[in-house]
Amino acid sequence: MGIVLTVLSALSLAAAMIFKGEHTTLIISVIMSIIAGLSAYSTLPKLKDTFIKAHLSGKDMLKPNKPLLPETMGLPVAIIYLITLFLFIPFPFIDWFEGSAKLVHENDPNLGTFPYHKLGEILSSILAIQSMILLGFADDVLDVRWRYKVWLPAMAGIPLMIFYYTNKGVTYVMMPLQLRPYVGDLVDLGPLYYVYMGMLIIFCTHSINILAGINGIEAGQSVVIGLSVIINDLLYISDSNPDRASVEAHLFSLYFIIPFVGVTLALLWHNWFPARLFVGDTFCYFAGMTFAVVGILGHFSKTLLLFFMPQIFNFLYSCPQLFRFVECPRHRMPRLDPETGLLKCSTVRPYDKGKPVSVLGHMFLKLLHALGLLKVFEYDEKEGRIIECNNLTLLNLVLAHLGPMSERNTTISVLSIQVLASLFAFFIRYQLVHFVY
C-alpha cells in the first residue's frame, strides 16, 4: 500500500510539473485522496484477523448474536491519511522546486521568497494530528479514565498553538454590529484566544466521541462535517475572491480535509450497518483534531462550530449526566429489543443508587421534561420526581421520540439531522450573518 501511494505520488508530481495550472495542486490532492480512499477500502478487511488476534476487538452488543469485531480500525485509516499528507507536502511548493518561482526578493537579493511559514503551517498541523492519533490509540489500548483523557487533545494541539504564536497569528475577534458602538470593531483577546483554541480542540475531538455507539455514526457524522467544510472552502477559492490570503487559507483547509473525507468514506463503508469493524476512539480523536486544525489555521472556527451544531446540542444535553448532576451509567448506548431486533432508548433511574439527586439535577430533569426533551417512563406523583427516563444523548432522544427503530434507520435519522444542521449553518453563515457582522 505504501509503495503504491509513493509511486502514484511521484507520477502525480511529474504531472504537476508538466501540466501546470492555477489549481493543479488541488487536483493532485483530489487524485491522491481517491488513491488513499481506495487503499483504505482494500486494506481494512485484510487487517481484521490481525487486530482480533492482538485482542483489539469487541462484541457488537446491539446485534442478537453479538459478533466479535476488530476495534481501533481508525488507526490504519489514520496512518494511510498521514502517509498521503507526507507524500503531498512537495506539491504546494512545486513552483520553487521546478524553478519557475522567483527565488530571491526583487528589492533585496538577500531575502528569499520560499514560504517557510506555509511549510511550518503544514508540518505543525501534521504533527498535531499525528500526536492525537498516538494518544487516541493509547486510550483505545489502556482505556484512560475521562478525568485524564479530557486534556489529551489540548496537549496534542500544543505544536499547532506554538506555530500560531511564533507566526504572529491574529488574536482579535470581530464584534457584532450591535456591540461595536461600545467596544469597537475588533477586540484583541490576547492569551485568551489561545485558551479558546485549546477549548475548540478539546471540544471537536470529544464531541464526536460522545455522539457514538451505533454502526456508522462516528464516521458518518465526520463525512457530513467534512463535506460541509469542503463546500465552504470551495466558495472562497473562486477567481472572484480578491482576498488572496483567504484563498490560501481555504486551500490549506482543502489539502487536509479532502484526503480525510476520502479515507473516512472507506471506513464508513466497512462500519456501516451491519458493521464489519469498529472505528475506536483513535478515529474520533483523529477526526476531531483534523477539523480543529483546518478551522483554526483556515480562520473559520466560528463557521466550523456551526457545522458542529448537533454535537454542541448533544454535549449540552449530556451535561447533567457528564457532570454527575444526574446518575450517569458507564455506557449510555441504545438497547436492543431481542424480540423485535429494534433499538430502544436506554434509560436511567436517577434515584436507584441510593445517592440523592442534587437540586440542580432535579431542576435539569424538570426543565428537559417541560421542553419535551425527556421521555419519562416512570413518575412518582407523590414525591413529584422522575423515577425512570431516557439517557441524555441525542441518540436516545431520537429513539425516545421516533423509536423503536432498526440500527440502520437510527443512524440515518441522526445523519439526516447532521445534514439539516449543515444546511442551516450555511444559511446562517451566508444570509443571517449580514444582520450581525
XYZ file of C-alpha atoms in Angstrom:
437
model
C 0.000 0.000 0.000
C 2.766 2.443 0.967
C 4.726 1.591 -2.202
C 1.654 2.146 -4.384
C 0.995 5.534 -2.778
C 4.635 6.551 -3.218
C 4.771 5.564 -6.904
C 1.481 7.255 -7.722
C 2.537 10.384 -5.828
C 5.772 10.523 -7.825
C 3.759 10.249 -11.044
C 1.446 12.996 -9.794
C 4.432 15.209 -9.008
C 5.764 14.710 -12.526
C 2.345 15.500 -13.989
C 2.095 18.644 -11.870
C 5.419 19.893 -13.225
C 4.400 19.212 -16.830
C 0.736 20.265 -16.819
C 0.705 23.352 -14.637
C -2.434 25.356 -13.862
C -3.862 27.609 -11.173
C -5.388 24.756 -9.191
C -3.087 21.923 -10.219
C -2.112 21.302 -6.599
C -5.759 20.965 -5.614
C -6.386 18.496 -8.437
C -3.381 16.464 -7.290
C -4.820 16.491 -3.758
C -8.109 15.105 -5.060
C -6.294 12.365 -7.012
C -4.198 11.372 -4.003
C -7.301 11.399 -1.796
C -9.065 8.970 -4.131
C -5.984 6.730 -4.066
C -5.880 6.938 -0.260
C -9.574 6.078 -0.009
C -9.190 3.057 -2.273
C -6.120 1.947 -0.314
C -8.048 2.185 2.960
C -11.003 0.338 1.457
C -8.840 -2.610 0.394
C -6.567 -2.616 3.465
C -9.142 -2.670 6.272
C -10.587 -6.178 5.608
C -7.068 -7.628 5.470
C -6.300 -6.368 8.971
C -9.408 -7.808 10.619
C -7.837 -11.055 11.863
C -4.622 -9.265 12.875
C -6.475 -6.889 15.198
C -8.616 -9.659 16.683
C -5.511 -11.776 17.399
C -3.963 -8.719 19.102
C -7.075 -8.555 21.318
C -8.063 -5.226 19.784
C -11.637 -6.335 19.421
C -15.066 -6.055 20.966
C -18.551 -7.519 20.749
C -21.278 -5.718 18.863
C -23.786 -5.593 21.704
C -26.610 -4.301 19.505
C -26.768 -7.477 17.419
C -28.680 -10.595 18.539
C -25.648 -12.876 18.087
C -23.137 -10.297 19.436
C -20.379 -10.898 16.839
C -16.754 -10.234 17.721
C -15.410 -7.368 15.574
C -11.965 -5.778 15.257
C -11.728 -2.497 17.136
C -9.450 0.552 16.787
C -9.705 0.287 12.997
C -9.440 4.051 12.800
C -5.696 3.539 13.299
C -4.840 2.095 9.843
C -7.106 4.724 8.242
C -5.263 7.473 10.110
C -1.891 6.023 9.069
C -2.933 5.991 5.406
C -4.070 9.602 5.818
C -0.706 10.612 7.294
C 1.228 8.834 4.529
C -0.896 10.698 1.979
C -0.114 14.055 3.616
C 3.604 13.255 3.866
C 3.720 12.494 0.157
C 1.657 15.572 -0.655
C 3.991 18.041 1.100
C 6.079 18.929 -2.024
C 3.091 19.847 -4.206
C 2.142 23.250 -2.717
C 5.771 24.304 -3.335
C 6.099 22.947 -6.850
C 6.932 26.392 -8.296
C 10.060 26.607 -6.143
C 11.180 23.038 -6.895
C 10.601 23.470 -10.610
C 12.333 26.856 -10.707
C 9.560 28.989 -12.182
C 9.081 30.995 -8.981
C 11.488 33.799 -8.101
C 13.938 32.550 -5.543
C 15.036 35.945 -4.228
C 13.199 39.119 -3.370
C 13.113 41.767 -6.119
C 14.115 44.644 -3.818
C 16.512 42.820 -1.509
C 18.541 39.934 -3.022
C 19.434 38.781 0.495
C 15.820 37.841 1.147
C 14.414 34.576 -0.151
C 10.836 34.072 -1.259
C 10.250 30.476 -0.220
C 7.128 30.430 2.027
C 8.634 28.810 5.116
C 5.608 29.906 7.147
C 3.413 27.839 4.842
C 5.673 24.802 5.237
C 5.660 25.293 9.003
C 1.874 25.513 8.945
C 1.602 22.159 7.178
C 4.210 20.433 9.358
C 2.782 21.698 12.659
C -0.691 20.588 11.595
C 0.541 17.108 10.679
C 2.395 16.890 14.000
C -0.750 17.842 15.952
C -2.869 15.282 14.101
C -0.180 12.605 14.450
C 0.107 13.289 18.194
C -3.652 12.991 18.608
C -3.683 9.682 16.734
C -0.983 8.345 19.071
C -2.855 9.479 22.181
C -6.125 8.111 20.797
C -4.536 4.709 20.230
C -3.165 4.802 23.777
C -6.697 5.456 25.016
C -8.050 2.517 22.994
C -5.426 0.193 24.428
C -5.205 1.482 28.012
C -8.801 2.723 28.451
C -7.711 6.020 30.028
C -10.188 7.495 32.510
C -12.161 10.550 31.418
C -10.667 12.794 34.075
C -7.293 12.373 32.351
C -8.103 11.904 28.688
C -10.241 15.031 28.508
C -6.971 17.005 28.425
C -5.180 14.852 25.820
C -6.366 16.896 22.799
C -5.031 20.128 24.325
C -1.603 18.523 24.747
C -1.640 17.246 21.169
C -2.598 20.733 19.987
C 0.454 22.418 21.560
C 2.552 22.252 18.313
C -0.294 23.974 16.491
C -0.600 26.757 19.061
C 3.190 27.257 19.230
C 3.324 27.692 15.460
C 0.354 30.065 15.575
C 2.089 32.187 18.218
C 5.534 32.282 16.573
C 3.985 33.290 13.245
C 2.075 36.145 14.865
C -1.360 34.663 14.319
C -4.199 37.079 14.918
C -5.780 37.047 18.368
C -8.527 39.576 17.759
C -12.176 38.885 17.005
C -14.664 40.937 15.044
C -17.513 42.140 17.193
C -21.204 42.052 16.208
C -22.707 45.262 14.822
C -24.802 45.686 17.945
C -21.707 45.855 20.207
C -19.391 47.957 18.049
C -20.537 51.339 19.419
C -19.388 50.158 22.878
C -16.265 48.041 22.273
C -15.176 48.887 18.726
C -14.980 46.779 15.566
C -12.230 44.461 16.834
C -11.318 43.194 20.297
C -7.891 41.664 20.955
C -8.299 38.651 23.229
C -4.559 38.142 23.648
C -3.775 34.970 25.666
C -7.493 34.210 25.956
C -7.503 33.448 22.234
C -5.138 30.523 22.865
C -7.436 29.316 25.635
C -10.235 29.423 23.059
C -8.098 27.422 20.612
C -7.398 24.791 23.257
C -11.076 24.542 24.161
C -12.007 24.234 20.480
C -9.542 21.356 20.038
C -10.882 19.591 23.149
C -14.482 20.050 22.055
C -14.009 18.873 18.453
C -12.285 15.659 19.486
C -14.561 14.675 22.364
C -17.842 15.802 20.787
C -17.526 13.137 18.079
C -16.512 10.602 20.708
C -19.641 11.100 22.837
C -22.027 11.012 19.859
C -21.285 7.354 19.241
C -22.444 3.830 19.988
C -24.168 2.532 16.850
C -22.873 1.375 13.483
C -21.784 4.148 11.149
C -22.457 7.120 13.400
C -18.886 8.283 14.141
C -17.622 8.002 10.562
C -20.958 9.177 9.148
C -21.081 12.452 11.070
C -17.423 13.056 10.204
C -18.138 12.625 6.489
C -21.048 15.087 6.628
C -18.994 17.690 8.504
C -16.018 17.105 6.185
C -18.128 17.597 3.054
C -19.616 20.747 4.598
C -16.121 22.128 5.171
C -15.153 21.293 1.583
C -18.186 23.130 0.182
C -17.450 26.127 2.393
C -13.808 26.170 1.239
C -14.761 25.949 -2.434
C -16.925 29.054 -2.058
C -13.785 31.014 -1.146
C -11.248 29.875 -3.738
C -13.007 31.194 -6.836
C -11.255 33.760 -9.023
C -13.795 36.377 -7.941
C -12.350 36.432 -4.399
C -9.852 39.327 -4.283
C -8.532 38.340 -0.838
C -5.595 36.071 -1.685
C -4.841 35.383 1.982
C -8.362 33.992 2.350
C -7.896 31.852 -0.765
C -4.622 30.438 0.579
C -6.188 29.683 3.975
C -9.057 27.744 2.427
C -6.758 25.928 0.018
C -4.783 24.816 3.068
C -8.027 23.540 4.569
C -8.871 21.617 1.392
C -5.436 19.981 1.313
C -6.162 18.456 4.736
C -9.884 17.796 4.581
C -10.209 16.189 1.123
C -7.929 13.202 1.942
C -9.672 12.954 5.311
C -13.052 12.552 3.616
C -11.502 10.052 1.198
C -10.239 7.676 3.886
C -13.285 8.203 6.111
C -15.650 7.184 3.311
C -13.739 3.897 3.085
C -14.015 3.431 6.846
C -17.733 4.251 6.757
C -18.293 1.590 4.101
C -16.968 -1.100 6.448
C -18.527 0.396 9.590
C -21.999 0.811 8.092
C -24.748 -1.491 9.351
C -24.106 -4.346 9.751
C -20.614 -3.278 10.764
C -17.607 -5.438 9.952
C -15.380 -3.369 12.261
C -15.369 -0.668 14.946
C -13.643 2.682 14.423
C -12.452 3.092 18.042
C -11.525 6.229 19.964
C -8.479 6.622 17.715
C -10.676 7.654 14.811
C -12.791 10.039 16.906
C -9.683 11.860 18.148
C -8.131 11.840 14.678
C -11.295 13.280 13.108
C -11.774 15.924 15.785
C -8.181 17.145 15.603
C -8.329 17.326 11.800
C -11.418 19.529 11.991
C -9.830 21.701 14.675
C -6.652 22.146 12.601
C -8.465 23.319 9.469
C -10.842 25.513 11.472
C -8.032 27.291 13.346
C -5.453 27.709 10.580
C -8.147 28.200 7.924
C -9.546 31.029 10.093
C -13.156 29.844 10.051
C -13.551 28.369 13.533
C -16.953 30.051 14.058
C -18.258 28.526 10.810
C -16.844 25.154 11.858
C -18.785 25.339 15.116
C -21.960 25.926 13.104
C -21.332 22.588 11.369
C -20.998 21.053 14.854
C -24.489 22.116 15.978
C -25.729 18.530 16.586
C -22.557 17.802 18.560
C -22.972 21.013 20.568
C -26.586 20.077 21.334
C -25.549 16.544 22.295
C -22.866 17.887 24.629
C -25.170 20.406 26.320
C -27.939 17.811 26.537
C -25.495 15.332 28.124
C -24.057 17.809 30.641
C -26.360 16.855 33.558
C -25.023 13.292 33.309
C -21.456 14.142 32.281
C -21.050 16.409 35.323
C -22.842 13.931 37.607
C -25.842 16.084 38.448
C -27.825 13.038 37.294
C -26.728 9.398 37.535
C -24.547 8.540 34.521
C -24.122 4.843 33.555
C -20.796 3.801 32.054
C -22.496 3.030 28.724
C -25.430 5.120 27.522
C -25.831 3.497 24.111
C -29.336 2.448 22.986
C -30.505 -1.040 23.924
C -31.591 -3.884 21.677
C -35.033 -5.439 21.975
C -34.231 -9.136 21.395
C -37.811 -9.934 20.391
C -38.126 -7.370 17.596
C -34.462 -6.737 16.755
C -35.122 -2.989 17.014
C -33.343 -0.384 19.097
C -34.941 1.390 22.024
C -33.609 4.277 24.043
C -31.650 3.211 27.108
C -32.895 4.539 30.408
C -31.570 5.734 33.745
C -33.150 5.600 37.206
C -31.673 8.664 38.933
C -32.753 7.695 42.457
C -31.916 3.957 42.410
C -28.303 4.191 43.562
C -29.250 5.486 46.981
C -27.389 8.717 46.281
C -29.794 11.678 46.347
C -30.123 13.705 43.148
C -28.903 17.253 43.668
C -31.233 20.216 43.447
C -29.599 21.183 40.152
C -30.055 17.663 38.802
C -33.727 17.707 39.767
C -34.128 21.107 38.064
C -32.408 19.894 34.902
C -34.711 16.903 34.618
C -37.801 19.036 35.183
C -36.679 21.592 32.608
C -35.864 18.972 29.953
C -39.204 17.295 30.561
C -41.046 20.621 30.199
C -39.212 21.289 26.911
C -40.151 17.872 25.521
C -36.512 16.738 25.578
C -37.028 13.964 28.096
C -39.199 10.881 27.860
C -40.369 9.801 31.304
C -41.162 6.108 31.746
C -41.973 6.206 35.449
C -43.013 9.160 37.582
C -43.647 9.347 41.325
C -46.719 11.539 41.686
C -46.481 11.538 45.472
C -42.847 12.686 45.612
C -43.084 14.708 42.404
C -39.930 13.234 40.927
C -38.867 11.333 37.818
C -38.088 7.694 38.576
C -37.016 6.494 35.097
C -36.218 8.434 31.920
C -34.101 8.161 28.806
C -30.347 8.658 28.995
C -29.345 12.149 27.948
C -27.848 11.654 24.481
C -29.051 12.664 21.044
C -29.261 9.006 20.000
C -31.560 8.150 22.891
C -33.625 11.287 22.333
C -34.211 10.324 18.686
C -35.221 6.804 19.722
C -37.424 8.101 22.534
C -39.498 10.116 20.046
C -39.167 8.099 16.817
C -38.325 4.590 18.004
C -38.208 1.708 18.235
C -36.154 1.664 15.021
C -33.603 -0.554 13.372
C -29.989 0.365 13.969
C -29.591 1.351 10.320
C -32.579 3.696 10.405
C -31.386 5.216 13.669
C -28.047 6.069 12.055
C -29.799 7.511 9.013
C -32.052 9.627 11.259
C -29.131 11.127 13.176
C -27.124 11.746 9.997
C -30.186 13.441 8.492
C -30.146 15.801 11.469
C -26.457 16.408 10.756
C -27.182 17.246 7.108
C -30.048 19.591 8.038
C -27.771 21.272 10.592
C -25.140 21.863 7.900
C -27.749 23.385 5.572
C -28.916 25.648 8.401
C -25.266 26.521 9.126
C -24.794 27.697 5.531
C -27.974 29.768 5.809
C -26.671 31.415 8.990
C -23.176 31.946 7.560
C -24.189 33.442 4.221
C -27.600 35.022 4.910
C -28.280 35.834 8.565
C -24.672 36.879 9.189
C -25.339 40.227 7.462
C -27.556 41.214 10.366
C -24.774 40.623 12.885
C -21.451 41.414 11.140
